[in-house]
PDB file of C-alpha atoms in Angstrom:
ATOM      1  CA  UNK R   1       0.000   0.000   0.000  1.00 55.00           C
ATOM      2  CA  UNK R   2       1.378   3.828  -0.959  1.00 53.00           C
ATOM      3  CA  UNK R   3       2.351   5.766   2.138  1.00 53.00           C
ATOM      4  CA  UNK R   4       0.196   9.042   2.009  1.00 55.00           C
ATOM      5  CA  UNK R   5       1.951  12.703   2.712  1.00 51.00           C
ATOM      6  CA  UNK R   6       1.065  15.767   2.608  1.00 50.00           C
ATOM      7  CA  UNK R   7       4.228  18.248   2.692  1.00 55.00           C
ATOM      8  CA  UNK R   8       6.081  14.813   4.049  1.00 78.00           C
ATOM      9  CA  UNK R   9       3.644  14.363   6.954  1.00 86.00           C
ATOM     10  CA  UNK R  10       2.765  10.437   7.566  1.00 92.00           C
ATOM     11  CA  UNK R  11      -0.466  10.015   9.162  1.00 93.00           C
ATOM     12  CA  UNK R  12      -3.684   8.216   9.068  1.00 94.00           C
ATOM     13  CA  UNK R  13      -7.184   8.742   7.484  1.00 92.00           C
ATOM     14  CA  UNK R  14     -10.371   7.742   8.742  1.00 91.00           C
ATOM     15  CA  UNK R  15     -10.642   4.841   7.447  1.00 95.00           C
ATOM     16  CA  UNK R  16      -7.195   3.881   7.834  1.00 96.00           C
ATOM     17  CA  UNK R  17      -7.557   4.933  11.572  1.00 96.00           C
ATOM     18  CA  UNK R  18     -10.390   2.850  12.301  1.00 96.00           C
ATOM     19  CA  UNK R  19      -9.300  -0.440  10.583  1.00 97.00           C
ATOM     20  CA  UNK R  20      -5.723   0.111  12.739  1.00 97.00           C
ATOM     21  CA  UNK R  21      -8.397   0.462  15.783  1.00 96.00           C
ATOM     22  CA  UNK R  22     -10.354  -2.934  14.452  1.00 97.00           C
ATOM     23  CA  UNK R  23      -6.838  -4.894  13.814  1.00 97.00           C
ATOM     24  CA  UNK R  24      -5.438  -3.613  17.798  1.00 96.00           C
ATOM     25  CA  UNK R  25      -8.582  -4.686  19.085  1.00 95.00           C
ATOM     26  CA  UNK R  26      -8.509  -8.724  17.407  1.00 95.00           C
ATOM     27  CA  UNK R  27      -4.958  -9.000  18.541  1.00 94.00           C
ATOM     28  CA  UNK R  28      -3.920 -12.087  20.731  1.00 95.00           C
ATOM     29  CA  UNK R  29      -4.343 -10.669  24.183  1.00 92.00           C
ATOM     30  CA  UNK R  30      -0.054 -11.444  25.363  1.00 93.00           C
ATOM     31  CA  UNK R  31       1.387  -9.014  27.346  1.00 93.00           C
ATOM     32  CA  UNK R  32       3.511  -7.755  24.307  1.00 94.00           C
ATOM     33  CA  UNK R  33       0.012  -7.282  22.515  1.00 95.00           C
ATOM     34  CA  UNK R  34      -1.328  -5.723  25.775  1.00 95.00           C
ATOM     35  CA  UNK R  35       1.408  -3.333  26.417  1.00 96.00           C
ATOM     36  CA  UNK R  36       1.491  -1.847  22.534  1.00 97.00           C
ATOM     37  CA  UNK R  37      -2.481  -1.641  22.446  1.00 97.00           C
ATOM     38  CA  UNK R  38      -2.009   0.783  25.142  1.00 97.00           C
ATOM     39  CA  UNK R  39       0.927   2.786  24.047  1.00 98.00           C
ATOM     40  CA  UNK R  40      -0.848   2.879  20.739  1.00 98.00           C
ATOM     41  CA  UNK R  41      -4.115   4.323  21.974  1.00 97.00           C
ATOM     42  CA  UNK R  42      -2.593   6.878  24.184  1.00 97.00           C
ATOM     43  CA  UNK R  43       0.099   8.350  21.470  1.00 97.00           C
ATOM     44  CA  UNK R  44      -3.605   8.902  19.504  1.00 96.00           C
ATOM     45  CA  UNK R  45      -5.353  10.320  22.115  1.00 96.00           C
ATOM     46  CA  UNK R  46      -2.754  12.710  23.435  1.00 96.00           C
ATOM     47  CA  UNK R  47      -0.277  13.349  20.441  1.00 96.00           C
ATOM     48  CA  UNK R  48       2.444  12.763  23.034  1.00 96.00           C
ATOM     49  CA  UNK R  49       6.231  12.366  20.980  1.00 94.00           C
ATOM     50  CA  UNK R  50       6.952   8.834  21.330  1.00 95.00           C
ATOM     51  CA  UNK R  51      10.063   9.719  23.851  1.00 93.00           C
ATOM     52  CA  UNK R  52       7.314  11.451  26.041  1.00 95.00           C
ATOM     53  CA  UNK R  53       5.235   8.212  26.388  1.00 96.00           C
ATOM     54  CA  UNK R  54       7.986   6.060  27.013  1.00 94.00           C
ATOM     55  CA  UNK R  55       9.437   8.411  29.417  1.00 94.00           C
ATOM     56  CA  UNK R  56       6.178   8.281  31.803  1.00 95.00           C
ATOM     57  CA  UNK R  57       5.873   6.310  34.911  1.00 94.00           C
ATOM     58  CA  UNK R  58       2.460   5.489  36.379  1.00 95.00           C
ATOM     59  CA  UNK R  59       2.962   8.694  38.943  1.00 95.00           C
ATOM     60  CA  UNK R  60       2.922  10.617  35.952  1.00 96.00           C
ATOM     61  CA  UNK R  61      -0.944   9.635  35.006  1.00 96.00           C
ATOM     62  CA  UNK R  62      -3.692  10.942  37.018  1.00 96.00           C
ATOM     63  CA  UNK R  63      -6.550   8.616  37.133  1.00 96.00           C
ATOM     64  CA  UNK R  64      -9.193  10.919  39.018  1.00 96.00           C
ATOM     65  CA  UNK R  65      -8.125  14.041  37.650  1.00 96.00           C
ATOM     66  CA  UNK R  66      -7.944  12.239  33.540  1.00 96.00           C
ATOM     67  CA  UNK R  67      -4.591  13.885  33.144  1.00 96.00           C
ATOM     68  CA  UNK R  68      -1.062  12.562  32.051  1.00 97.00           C
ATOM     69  CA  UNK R  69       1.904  14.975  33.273  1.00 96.00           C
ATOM     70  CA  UNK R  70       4.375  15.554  30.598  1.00 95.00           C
ATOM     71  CA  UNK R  71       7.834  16.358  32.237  1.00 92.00           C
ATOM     72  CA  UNK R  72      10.564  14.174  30.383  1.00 91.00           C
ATOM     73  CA  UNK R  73      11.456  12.193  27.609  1.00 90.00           C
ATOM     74  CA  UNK R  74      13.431   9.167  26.643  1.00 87.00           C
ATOM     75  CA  UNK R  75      16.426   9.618  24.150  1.00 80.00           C
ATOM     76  CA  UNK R  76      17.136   6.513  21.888  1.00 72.00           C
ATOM     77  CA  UNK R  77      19.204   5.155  24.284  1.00 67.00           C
ATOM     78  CA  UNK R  78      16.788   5.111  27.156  1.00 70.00           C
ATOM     79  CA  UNK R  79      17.891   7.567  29.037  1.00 77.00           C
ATOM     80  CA  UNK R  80      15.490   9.593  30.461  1.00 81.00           C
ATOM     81  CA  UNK R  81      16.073  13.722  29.988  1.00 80.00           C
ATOM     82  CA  UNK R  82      13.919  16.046  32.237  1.00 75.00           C
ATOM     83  CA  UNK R  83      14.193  18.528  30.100  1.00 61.00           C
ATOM     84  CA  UNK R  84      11.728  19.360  27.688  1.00 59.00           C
ATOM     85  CA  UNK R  85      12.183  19.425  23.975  1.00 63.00           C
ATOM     86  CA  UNK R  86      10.464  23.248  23.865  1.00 64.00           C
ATOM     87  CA  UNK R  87       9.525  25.216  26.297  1.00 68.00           C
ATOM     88  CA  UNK R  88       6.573  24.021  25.578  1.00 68.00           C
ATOM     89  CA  UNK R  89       6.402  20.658  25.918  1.00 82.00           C
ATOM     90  CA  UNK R  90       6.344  20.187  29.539  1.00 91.00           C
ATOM     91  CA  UNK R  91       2.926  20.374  29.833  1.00 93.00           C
ATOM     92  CA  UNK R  92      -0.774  18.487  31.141  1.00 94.00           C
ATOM     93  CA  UNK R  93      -2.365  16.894  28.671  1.00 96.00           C
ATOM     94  CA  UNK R  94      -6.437  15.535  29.261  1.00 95.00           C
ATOM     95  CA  UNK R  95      -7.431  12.402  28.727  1.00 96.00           C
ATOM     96  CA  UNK R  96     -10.773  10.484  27.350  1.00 96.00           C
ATOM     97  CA  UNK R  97     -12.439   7.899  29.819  1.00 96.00           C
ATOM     98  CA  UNK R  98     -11.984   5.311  27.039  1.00 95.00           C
ATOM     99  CA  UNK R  99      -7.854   5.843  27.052  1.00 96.00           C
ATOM    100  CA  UNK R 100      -8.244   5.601  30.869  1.00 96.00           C
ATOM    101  CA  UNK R 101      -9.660   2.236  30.692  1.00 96.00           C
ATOM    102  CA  UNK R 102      -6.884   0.623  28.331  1.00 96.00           C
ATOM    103  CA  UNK R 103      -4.287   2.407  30.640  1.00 97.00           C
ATOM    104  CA  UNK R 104      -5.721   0.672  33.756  1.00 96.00           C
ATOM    105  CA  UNK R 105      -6.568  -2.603  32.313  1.00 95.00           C
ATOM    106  CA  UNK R 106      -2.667  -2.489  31.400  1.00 95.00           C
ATOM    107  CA  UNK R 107      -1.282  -1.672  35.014  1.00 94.00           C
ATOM    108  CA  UNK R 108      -3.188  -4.557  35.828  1.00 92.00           C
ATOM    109  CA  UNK R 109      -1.690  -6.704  33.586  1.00 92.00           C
ATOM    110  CA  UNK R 110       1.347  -5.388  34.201  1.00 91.00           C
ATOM    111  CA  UNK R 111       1.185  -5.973  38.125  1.00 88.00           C
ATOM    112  CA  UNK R 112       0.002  -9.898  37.565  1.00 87.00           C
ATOM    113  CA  UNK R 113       2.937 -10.384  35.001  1.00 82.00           C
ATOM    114  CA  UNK R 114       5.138  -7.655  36.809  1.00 74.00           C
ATOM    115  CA  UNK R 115       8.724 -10.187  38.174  1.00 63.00           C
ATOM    116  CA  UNK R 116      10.162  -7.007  39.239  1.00 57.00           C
ATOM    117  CA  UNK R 117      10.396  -6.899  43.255  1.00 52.00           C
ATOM    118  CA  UNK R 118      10.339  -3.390  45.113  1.00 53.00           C
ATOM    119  CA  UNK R 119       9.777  -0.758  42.571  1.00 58.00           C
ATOM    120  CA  UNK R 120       7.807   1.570  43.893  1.00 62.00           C
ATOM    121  CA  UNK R 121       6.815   3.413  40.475  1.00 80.00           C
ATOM    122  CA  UNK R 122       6.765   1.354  37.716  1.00 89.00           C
ATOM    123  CA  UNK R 123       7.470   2.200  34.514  1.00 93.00           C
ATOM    124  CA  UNK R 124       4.394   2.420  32.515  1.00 95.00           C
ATOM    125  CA  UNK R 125       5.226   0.914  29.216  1.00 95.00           C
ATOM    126  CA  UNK R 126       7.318  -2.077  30.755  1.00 90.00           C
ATOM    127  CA  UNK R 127       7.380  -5.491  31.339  1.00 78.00           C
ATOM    128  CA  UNK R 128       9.548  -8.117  32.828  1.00 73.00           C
ATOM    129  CA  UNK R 129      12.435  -6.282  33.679  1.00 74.00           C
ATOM    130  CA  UNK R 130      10.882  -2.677  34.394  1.00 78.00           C
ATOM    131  CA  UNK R 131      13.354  -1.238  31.941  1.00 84.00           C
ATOM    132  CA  UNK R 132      11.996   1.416  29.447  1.00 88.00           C
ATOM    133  CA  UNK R 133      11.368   0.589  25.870  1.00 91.00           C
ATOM    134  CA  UNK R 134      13.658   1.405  23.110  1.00 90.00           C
ATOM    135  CA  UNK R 135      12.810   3.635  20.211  1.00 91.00           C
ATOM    136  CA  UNK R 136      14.583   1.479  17.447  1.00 91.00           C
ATOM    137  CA  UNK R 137      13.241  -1.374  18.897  1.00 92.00           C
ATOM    138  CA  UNK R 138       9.429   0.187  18.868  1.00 95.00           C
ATOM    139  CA  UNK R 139       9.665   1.456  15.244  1.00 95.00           C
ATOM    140  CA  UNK R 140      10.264  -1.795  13.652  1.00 96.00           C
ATOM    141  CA  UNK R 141       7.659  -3.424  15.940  1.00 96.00           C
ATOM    142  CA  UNK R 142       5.110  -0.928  14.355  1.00 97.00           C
ATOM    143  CA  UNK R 143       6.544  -1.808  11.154  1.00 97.00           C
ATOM    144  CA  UNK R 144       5.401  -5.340  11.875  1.00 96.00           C
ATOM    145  CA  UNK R 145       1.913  -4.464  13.297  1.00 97.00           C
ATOM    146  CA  UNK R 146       1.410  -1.574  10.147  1.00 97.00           C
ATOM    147  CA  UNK R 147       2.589  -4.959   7.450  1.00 97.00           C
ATOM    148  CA  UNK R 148       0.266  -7.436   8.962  1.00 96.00           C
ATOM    149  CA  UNK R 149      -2.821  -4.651   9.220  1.00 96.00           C
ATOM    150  CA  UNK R 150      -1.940  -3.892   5.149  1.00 97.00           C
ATOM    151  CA  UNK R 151      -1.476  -0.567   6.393  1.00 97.00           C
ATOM    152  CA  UNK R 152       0.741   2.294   5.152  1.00 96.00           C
ATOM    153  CA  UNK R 153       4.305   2.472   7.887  1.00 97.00           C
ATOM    154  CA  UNK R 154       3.366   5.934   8.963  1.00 96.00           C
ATOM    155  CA  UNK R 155       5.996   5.621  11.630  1.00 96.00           C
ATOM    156  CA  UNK R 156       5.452   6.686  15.411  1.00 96.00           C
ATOM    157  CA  UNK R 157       5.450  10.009  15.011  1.00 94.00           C
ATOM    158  CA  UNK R 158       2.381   9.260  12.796  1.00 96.00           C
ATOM    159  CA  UNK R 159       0.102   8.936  15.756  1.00 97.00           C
ATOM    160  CA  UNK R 160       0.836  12.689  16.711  1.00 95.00           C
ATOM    161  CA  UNK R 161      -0.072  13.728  13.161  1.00 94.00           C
ATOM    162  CA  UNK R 162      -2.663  11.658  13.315  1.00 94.00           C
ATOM    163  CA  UNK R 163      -4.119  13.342  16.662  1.00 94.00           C
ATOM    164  CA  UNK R 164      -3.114  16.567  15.368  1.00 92.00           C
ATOM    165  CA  UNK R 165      -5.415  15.895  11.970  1.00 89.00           C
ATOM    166  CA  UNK R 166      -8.449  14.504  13.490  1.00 90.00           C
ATOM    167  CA  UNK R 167      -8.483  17.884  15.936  1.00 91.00           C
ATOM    168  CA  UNK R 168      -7.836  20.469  13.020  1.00 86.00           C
ATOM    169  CA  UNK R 169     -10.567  18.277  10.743  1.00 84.00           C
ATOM    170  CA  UNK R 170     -12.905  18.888  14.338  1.00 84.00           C
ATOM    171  CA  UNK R 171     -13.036  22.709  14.632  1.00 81.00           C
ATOM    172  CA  UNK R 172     -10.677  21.922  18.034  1.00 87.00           C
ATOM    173  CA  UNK R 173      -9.355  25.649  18.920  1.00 88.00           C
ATOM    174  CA  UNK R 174      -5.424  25.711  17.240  1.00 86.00           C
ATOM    175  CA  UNK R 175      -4.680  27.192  20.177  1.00 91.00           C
ATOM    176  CA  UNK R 176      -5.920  23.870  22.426  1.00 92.00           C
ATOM    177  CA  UNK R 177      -3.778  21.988  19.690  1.00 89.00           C
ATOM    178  CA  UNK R 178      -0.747  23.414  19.936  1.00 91.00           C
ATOM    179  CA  UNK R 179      -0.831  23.443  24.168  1.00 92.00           C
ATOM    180  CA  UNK R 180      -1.748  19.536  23.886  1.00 93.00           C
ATOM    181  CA  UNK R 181       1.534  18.953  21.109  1.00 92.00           C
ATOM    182  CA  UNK R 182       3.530  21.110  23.513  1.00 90.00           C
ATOM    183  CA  UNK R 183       4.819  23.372  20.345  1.00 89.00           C
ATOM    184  CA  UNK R 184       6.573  26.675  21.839  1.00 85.00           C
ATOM    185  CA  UNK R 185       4.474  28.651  19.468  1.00 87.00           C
ATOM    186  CA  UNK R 186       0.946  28.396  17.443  1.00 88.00           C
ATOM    187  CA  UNK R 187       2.814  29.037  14.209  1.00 89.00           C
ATOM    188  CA  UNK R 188       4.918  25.525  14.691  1.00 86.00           C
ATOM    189  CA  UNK R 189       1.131  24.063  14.947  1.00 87.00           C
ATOM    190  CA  UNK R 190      -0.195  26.250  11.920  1.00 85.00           C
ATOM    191  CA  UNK R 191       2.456  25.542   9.845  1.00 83.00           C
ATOM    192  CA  UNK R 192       2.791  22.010  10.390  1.00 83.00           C
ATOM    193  CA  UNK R 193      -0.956  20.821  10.108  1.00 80.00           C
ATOM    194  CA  UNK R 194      -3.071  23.905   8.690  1.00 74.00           C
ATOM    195  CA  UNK R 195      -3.162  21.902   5.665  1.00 72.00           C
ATOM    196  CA  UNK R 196      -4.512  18.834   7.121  1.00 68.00           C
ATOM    197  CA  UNK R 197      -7.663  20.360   7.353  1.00 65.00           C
ATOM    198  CA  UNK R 198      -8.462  20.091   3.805  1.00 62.00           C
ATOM    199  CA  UNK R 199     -12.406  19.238   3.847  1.00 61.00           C
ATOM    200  CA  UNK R 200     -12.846  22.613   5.925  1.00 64.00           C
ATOM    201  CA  UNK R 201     -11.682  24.894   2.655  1.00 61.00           C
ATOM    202  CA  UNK R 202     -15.244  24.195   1.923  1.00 64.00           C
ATOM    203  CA  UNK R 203     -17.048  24.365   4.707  1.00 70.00           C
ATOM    204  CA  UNK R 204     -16.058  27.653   5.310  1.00 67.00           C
ATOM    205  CA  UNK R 205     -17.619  28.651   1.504  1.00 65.00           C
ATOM    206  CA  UNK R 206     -20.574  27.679   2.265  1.00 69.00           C
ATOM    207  CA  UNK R 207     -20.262  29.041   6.255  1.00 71.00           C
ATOM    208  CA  UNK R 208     -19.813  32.091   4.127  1.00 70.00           C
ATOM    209  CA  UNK R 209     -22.887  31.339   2.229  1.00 69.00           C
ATOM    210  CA  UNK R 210     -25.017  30.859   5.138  1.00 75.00           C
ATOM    211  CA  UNK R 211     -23.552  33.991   6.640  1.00 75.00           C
ATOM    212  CA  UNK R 212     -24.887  35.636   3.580  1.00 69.00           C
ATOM    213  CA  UNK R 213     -28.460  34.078   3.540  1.00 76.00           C
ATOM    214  CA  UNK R 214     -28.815  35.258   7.711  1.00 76.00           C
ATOM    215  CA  UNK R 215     -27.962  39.070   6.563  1.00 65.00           C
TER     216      UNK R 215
END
């Protein structure tokens, strides 16, 4: 299948978005299976940078409150930086119910198949060993999910594009956009995804039209 871009941007479409949904949710329910469902479903819903999610420990994500706290991220070789990327990107991001339930039906599995003794904040995309995921590692895993959904290898970053699309397509404020991608400045999130929003060039002709009609 032909990757799609627009100005190099890798993303999904609707239907390319729900059929990745579909092919997550008929996966053999492992742990491996269990952990990426979730990782998946919250680099959608928040547009987090893949080093962000694998950065966060279960301290970081606020059950009650539906919040994830975005302080650090995790270079390639699993480090963890506390510094942000922007001065922007530390930053709360809100989170759907439905996101909430995969998270905490994946701490559970990960306490019944946790072999780690002691730690007292767990990693939350871990397993086994409680050591943080690495990047290389995670990108060709996609690769093999993407292959065996016959879908286009939009890369992890694609799941922020994604998020960032299916806001802009919404009528989401840019400025909510750009607080929940952590960019420094609206322009980075104008710039980058303005175009996304193709189908709303003509909407707003006939918003125009309508305005018209009310005079």
């Amino acid at each position: 299948m032909k990757v799609r871009t627009i100005n190099k941007i890798k993303y999904f479409d609707d239907k390319e978005l729900k059929i990745f949904l579909e092919y997550l949710e008929e996966l053999e329910p492992s742990i491996e299976n269990q952990l990426h469902n979730a990782l998946y479903r919250l680099l959608l819903a928040t547009g987090l940078r893949i080093g962000e999610a694998l950065a966060l420990n279960w301290s970081d994500i606020d059950f009650s409150e539906k919040l994830v706290n975005v302080t650090k991220t995790t270079l390639q070789s699993r480090e963890v930086q506390d510094s942000p990327k922007t001065k922007g990107s530390n930053r709360i991001v809100s989170l759907d119910i439905a996101t909430l339930q995969i998270l905490a039906k994946w701490r559970k599995c990960q306490n019944n198949h946790n072999k780690v003794i002691g730690l007292s904040d767990q990693v939350v995309f871990s397993y086994d060993d409680g050591q943080r995921l690495i990047y290389e590692s995670e990108r060709v895993r996609l690769s093999s999910y993407l292959k065996s959904a016959n879908l286009p290898n939009i890369g992890l970053h694609g799941f922020r594009h994604t998020h960032a699309s299916l806001l802009m397509n919404n009528d989401v404020n840019p400025k909510e956009i750009q607080e929940r991608l952590g960019h420094s400045k609206i322009t980075t999130t104008l710039d980058t995804y303005s175009h996304l929003a193709k189908d709303k060039k003509k909407d707003t002709a006939e918003k125009f039209s309508n305005i018209l009609k009310a005079l």
